[in-house]
C-alpha atoms as a PDB file:
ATOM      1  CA  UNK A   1       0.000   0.000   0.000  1.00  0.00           C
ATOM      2  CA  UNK A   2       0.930   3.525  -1.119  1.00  0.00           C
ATOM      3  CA  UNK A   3       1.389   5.987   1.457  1.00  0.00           C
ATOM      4  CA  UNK A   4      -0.170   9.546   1.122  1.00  0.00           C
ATOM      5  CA  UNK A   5       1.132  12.664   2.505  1.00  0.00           C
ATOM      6  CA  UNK A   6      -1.013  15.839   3.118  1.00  0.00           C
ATOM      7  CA  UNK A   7       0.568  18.847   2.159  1.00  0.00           C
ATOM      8  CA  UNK A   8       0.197  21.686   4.614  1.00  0.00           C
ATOM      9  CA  UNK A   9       1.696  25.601   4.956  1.00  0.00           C
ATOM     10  CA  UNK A  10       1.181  28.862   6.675  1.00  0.00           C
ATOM     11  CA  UNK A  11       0.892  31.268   3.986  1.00  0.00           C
ATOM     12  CA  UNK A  12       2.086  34.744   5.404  1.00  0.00           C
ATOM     13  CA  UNK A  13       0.325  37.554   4.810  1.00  0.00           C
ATOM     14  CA  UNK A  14       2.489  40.670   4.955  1.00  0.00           C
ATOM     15  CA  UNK A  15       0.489  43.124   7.033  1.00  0.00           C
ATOM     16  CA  UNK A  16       1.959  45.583  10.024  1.00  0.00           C
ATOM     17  CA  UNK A  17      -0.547  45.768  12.367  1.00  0.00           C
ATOM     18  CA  UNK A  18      -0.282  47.526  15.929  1.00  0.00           C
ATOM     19  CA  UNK A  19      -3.335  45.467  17.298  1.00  0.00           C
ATOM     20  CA  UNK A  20      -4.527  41.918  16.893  1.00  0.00           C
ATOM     21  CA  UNK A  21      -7.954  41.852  18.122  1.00  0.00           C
ATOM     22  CA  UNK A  22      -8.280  38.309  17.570  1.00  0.00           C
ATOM     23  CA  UNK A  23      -4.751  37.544  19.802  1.00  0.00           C
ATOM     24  CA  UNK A  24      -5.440  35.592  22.612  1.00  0.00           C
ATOM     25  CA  UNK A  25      -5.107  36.726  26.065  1.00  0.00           C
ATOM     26  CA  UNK A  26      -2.847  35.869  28.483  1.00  0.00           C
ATOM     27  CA  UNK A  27      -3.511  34.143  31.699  1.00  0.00           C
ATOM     28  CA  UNK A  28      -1.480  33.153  34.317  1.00  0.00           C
ATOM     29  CA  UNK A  29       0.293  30.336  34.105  1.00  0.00           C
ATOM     30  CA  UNK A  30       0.908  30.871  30.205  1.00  0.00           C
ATOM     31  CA  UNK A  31       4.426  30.220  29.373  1.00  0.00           C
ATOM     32  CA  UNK A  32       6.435  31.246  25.976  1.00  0.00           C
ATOM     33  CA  UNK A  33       9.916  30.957  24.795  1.00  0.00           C
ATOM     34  CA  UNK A  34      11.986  33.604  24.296  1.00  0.00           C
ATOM     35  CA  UNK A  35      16.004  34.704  23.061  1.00  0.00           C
ATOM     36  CA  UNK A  36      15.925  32.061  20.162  1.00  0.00           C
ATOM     37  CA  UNK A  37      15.265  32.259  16.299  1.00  0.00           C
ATOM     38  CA  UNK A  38      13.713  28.667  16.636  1.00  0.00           C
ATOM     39  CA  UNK A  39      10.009  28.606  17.896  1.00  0.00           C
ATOM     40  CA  UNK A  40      10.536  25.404  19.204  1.00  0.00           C
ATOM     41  CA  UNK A  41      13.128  26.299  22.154  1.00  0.00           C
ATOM     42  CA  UNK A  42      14.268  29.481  24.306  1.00  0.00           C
ATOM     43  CA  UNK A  43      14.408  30.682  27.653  1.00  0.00           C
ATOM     44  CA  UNK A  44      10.643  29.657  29.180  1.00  0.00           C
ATOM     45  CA  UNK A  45       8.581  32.790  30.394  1.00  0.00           C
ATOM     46  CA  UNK A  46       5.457  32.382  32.595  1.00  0.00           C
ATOM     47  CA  UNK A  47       2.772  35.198  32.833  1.00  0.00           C
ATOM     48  CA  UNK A  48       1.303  36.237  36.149  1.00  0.00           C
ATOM     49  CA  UNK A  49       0.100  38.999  37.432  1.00  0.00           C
ATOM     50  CA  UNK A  50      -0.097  41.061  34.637  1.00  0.00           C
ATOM     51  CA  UNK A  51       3.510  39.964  33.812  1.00  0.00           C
ATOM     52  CA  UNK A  52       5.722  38.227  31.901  1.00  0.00           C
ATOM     53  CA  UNK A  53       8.881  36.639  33.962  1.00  0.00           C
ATOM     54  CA  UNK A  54      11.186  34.082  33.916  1.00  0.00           C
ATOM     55  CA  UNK A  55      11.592  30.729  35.765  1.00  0.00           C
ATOM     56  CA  UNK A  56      15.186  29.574  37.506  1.00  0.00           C
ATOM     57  CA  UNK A  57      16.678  27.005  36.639  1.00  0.00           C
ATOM     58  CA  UNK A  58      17.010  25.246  40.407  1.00  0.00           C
ATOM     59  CA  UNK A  59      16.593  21.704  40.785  1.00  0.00           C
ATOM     60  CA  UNK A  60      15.841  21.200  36.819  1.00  0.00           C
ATOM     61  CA  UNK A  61      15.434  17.951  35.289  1.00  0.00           C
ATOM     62  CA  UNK A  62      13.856  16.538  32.070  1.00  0.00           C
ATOM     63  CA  UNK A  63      10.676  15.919  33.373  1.00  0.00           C
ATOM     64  CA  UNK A  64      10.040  19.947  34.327  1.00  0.00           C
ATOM     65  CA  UNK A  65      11.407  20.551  30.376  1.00  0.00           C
ATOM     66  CA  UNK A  66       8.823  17.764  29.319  1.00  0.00           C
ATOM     67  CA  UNK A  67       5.544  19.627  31.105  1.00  0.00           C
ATOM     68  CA  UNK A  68       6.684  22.944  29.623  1.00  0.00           C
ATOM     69  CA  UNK A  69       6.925  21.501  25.653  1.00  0.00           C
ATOM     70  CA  UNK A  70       3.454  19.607  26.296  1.00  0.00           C
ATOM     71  CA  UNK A  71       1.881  23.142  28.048  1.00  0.00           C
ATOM     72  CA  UNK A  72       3.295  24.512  24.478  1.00  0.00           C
ATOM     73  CA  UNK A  73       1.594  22.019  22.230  1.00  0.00           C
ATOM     74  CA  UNK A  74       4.772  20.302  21.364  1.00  0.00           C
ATOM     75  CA  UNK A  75       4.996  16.284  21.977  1.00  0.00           C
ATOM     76  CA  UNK A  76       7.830  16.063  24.347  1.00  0.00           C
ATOM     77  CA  UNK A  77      11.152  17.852  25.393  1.00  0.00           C
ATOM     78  CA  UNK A  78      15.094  17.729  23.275  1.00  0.00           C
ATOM     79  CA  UNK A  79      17.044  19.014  26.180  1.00  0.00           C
ATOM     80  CA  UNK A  80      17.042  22.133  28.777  1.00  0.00           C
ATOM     81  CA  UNK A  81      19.393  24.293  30.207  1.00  0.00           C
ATOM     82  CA  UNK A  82      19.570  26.246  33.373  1.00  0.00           C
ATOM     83  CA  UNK A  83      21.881  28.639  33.332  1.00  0.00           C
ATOM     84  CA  UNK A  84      20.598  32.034  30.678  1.00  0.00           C
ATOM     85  CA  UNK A  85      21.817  29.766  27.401  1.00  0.00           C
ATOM     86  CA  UNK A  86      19.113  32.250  25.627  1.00  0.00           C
ATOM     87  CA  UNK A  87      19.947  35.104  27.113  1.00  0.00           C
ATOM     88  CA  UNK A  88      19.116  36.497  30.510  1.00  0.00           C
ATOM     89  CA  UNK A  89      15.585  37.606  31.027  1.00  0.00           C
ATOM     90  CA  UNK A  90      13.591  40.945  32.347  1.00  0.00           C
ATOM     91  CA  UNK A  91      11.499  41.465  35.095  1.00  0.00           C
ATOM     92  CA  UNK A  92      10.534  39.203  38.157  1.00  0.00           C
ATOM     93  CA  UNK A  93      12.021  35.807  38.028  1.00  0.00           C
ATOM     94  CA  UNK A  94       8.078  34.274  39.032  1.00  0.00           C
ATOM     95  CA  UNK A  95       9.246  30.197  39.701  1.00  0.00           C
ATOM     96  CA  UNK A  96      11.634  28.532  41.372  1.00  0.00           C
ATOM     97  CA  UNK A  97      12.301  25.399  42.734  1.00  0.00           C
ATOM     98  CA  UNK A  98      10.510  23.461  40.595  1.00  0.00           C
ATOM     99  CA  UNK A  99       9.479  19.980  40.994  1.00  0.00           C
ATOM    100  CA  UNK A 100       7.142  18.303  38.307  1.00  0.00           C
ATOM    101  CA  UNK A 101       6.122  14.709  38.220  1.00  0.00           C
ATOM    102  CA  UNK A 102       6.236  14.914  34.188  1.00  0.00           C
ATOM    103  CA  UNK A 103       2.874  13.738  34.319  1.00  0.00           C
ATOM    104  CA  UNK A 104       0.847  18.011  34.772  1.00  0.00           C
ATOM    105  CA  UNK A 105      -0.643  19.448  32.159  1.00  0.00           C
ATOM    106  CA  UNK A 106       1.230  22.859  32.746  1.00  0.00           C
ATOM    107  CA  UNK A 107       4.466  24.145  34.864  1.00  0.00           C
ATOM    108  CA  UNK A 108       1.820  25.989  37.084  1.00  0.00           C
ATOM    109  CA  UNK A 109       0.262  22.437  38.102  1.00  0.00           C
ATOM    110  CA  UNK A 110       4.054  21.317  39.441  1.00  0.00           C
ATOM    111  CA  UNK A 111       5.207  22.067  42.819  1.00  0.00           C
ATOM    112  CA  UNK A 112       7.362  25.553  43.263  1.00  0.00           C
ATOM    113  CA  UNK A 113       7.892  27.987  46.052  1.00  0.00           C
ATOM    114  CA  UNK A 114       5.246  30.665  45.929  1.00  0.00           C
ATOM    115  CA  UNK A 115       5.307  33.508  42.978  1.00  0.00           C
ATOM    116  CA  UNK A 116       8.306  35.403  43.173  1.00  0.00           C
ATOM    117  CA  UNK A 117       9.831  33.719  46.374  1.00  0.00           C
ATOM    118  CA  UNK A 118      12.861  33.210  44.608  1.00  0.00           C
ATOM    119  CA  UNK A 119      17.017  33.641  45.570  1.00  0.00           C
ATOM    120  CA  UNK A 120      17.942  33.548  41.623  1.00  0.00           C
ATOM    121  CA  UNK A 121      19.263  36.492  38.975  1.00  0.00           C
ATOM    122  CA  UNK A 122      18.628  36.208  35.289  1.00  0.00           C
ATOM    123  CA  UNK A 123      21.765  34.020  35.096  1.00  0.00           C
ATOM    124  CA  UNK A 124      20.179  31.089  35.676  1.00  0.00           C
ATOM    125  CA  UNK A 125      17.154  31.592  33.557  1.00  0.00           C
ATOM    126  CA  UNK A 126      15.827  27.976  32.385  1.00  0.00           C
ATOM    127  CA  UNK A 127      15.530  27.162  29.298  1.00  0.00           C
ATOM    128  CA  UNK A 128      14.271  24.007  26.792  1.00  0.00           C
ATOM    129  CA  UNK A 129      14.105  22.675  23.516  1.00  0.00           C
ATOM    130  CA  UNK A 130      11.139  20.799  22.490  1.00  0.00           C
ATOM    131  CA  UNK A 131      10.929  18.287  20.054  1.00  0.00           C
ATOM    132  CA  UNK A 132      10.174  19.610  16.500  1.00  0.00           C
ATOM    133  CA  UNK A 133       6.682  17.518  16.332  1.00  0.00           C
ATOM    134  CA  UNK A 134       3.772  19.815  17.238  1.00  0.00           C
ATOM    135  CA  UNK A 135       0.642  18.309  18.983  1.00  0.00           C
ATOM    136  CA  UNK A 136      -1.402  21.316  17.684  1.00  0.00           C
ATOM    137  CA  UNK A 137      -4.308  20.728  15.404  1.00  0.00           C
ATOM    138  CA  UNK A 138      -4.866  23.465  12.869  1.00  0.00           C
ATOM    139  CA  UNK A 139      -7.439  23.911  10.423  1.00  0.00           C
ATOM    140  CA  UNK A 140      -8.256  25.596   7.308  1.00  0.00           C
ATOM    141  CA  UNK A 141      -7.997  29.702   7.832  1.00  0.00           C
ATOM    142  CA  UNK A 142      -6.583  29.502  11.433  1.00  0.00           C
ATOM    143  CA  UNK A 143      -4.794  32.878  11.780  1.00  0.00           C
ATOM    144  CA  UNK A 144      -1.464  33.522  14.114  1.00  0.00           C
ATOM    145  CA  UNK A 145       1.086  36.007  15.450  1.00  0.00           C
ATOM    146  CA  UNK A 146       4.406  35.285  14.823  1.00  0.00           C
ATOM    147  CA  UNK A 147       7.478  37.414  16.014  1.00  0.00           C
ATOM    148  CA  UNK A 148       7.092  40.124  18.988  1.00  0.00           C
ATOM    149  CA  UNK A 149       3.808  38.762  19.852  1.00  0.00           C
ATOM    150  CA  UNK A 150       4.005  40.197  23.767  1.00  0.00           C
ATOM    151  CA  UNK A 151       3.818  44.351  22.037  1.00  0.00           C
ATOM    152  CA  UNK A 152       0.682  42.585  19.607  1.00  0.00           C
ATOM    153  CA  UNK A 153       3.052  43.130  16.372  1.00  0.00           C
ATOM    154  CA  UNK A 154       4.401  40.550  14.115  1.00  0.00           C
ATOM    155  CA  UNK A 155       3.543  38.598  10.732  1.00  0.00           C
ATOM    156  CA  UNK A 156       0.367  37.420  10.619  1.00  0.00           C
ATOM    157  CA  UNK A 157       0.035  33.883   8.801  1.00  0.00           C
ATOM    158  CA  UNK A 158      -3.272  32.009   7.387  1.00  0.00           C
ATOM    159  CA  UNK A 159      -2.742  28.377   7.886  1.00  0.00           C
ATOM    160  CA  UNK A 160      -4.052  26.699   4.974  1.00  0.00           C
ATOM    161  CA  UNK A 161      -4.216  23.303   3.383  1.00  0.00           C
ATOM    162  CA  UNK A 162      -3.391  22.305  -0.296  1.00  0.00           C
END
């Protein structure tokens, strides 16, 4: 038997725009990478309280790097590092000690002292890299930000399917 491939691509529309209604909001416990020109590894952010920060690097293992990818839509975790490989954050350094099970849904689900109770600098800002396969379902004329999306500017791209 023959195998058949779908074809897929984000065609990219190439619009400026200051404001993306349609953007999603951020909630706490959202995390993004950041300092990388891959999408699929950086230093990990979390958002809380109105917020973006970073997350130390204390007590680290595979599992922690394997809840963030998942949270991210990604199917499991490369690698992580845990001392600012992508560059050393801004603002409040929001997690550390960080204990996951690898089995949570989302880094805010594994155990951590509370938001902001923290003895680390920027230097040992965590970061991963998640495996390149995407658990993410997208369908015709799904629409996303891509580059800068924190200041709600980037390239906007139209998923569709050929």
């Amino acid at each position: 038997p023959g195998s058949v491939f779908m074809y897929t691509m984000w065609s990219v529309c190439l619009v400026s725009l200051t404001a993306i209604a349609f953007a999603e909001a951020q909630r706490s416990g959202d995390v993004r990478l950041r300092g990388s020109l891959m999408e699929n590894e950086g230093r990990v952010e979390i958002y809380h309280n109105g917020e973006w920060g970073t997350v130390c690097g204390d007590n680290w293992n595979i599992k922690v790097a394997q809840v963030i990818c998942r949270q991210l839509g990604y199917l499991d975790a490369s690698s992580f590092d845990v001392s600012s490989f992508y560059g050393e954050g801004n603002g409040t350094v929001w997690i550390d000690e960080v204990h996951c099970n690898g089995r949570e849904s989302a880094l805010g689900a594994c155990r951590f002292n509370n938001w902001g109770m923290t003895d680390c600098t920027h230097i040992q800002d965590a970061g991963v890299i998640c495996s390149n396969v995407s658990l993410t379902v997208f369908v015709d004329g799904d629409i996303r930000l891509v580059g800068n999306e924190s200041s709600g500017r980037g390239r906007v791209e139209v998923y569709h399917k050929y």
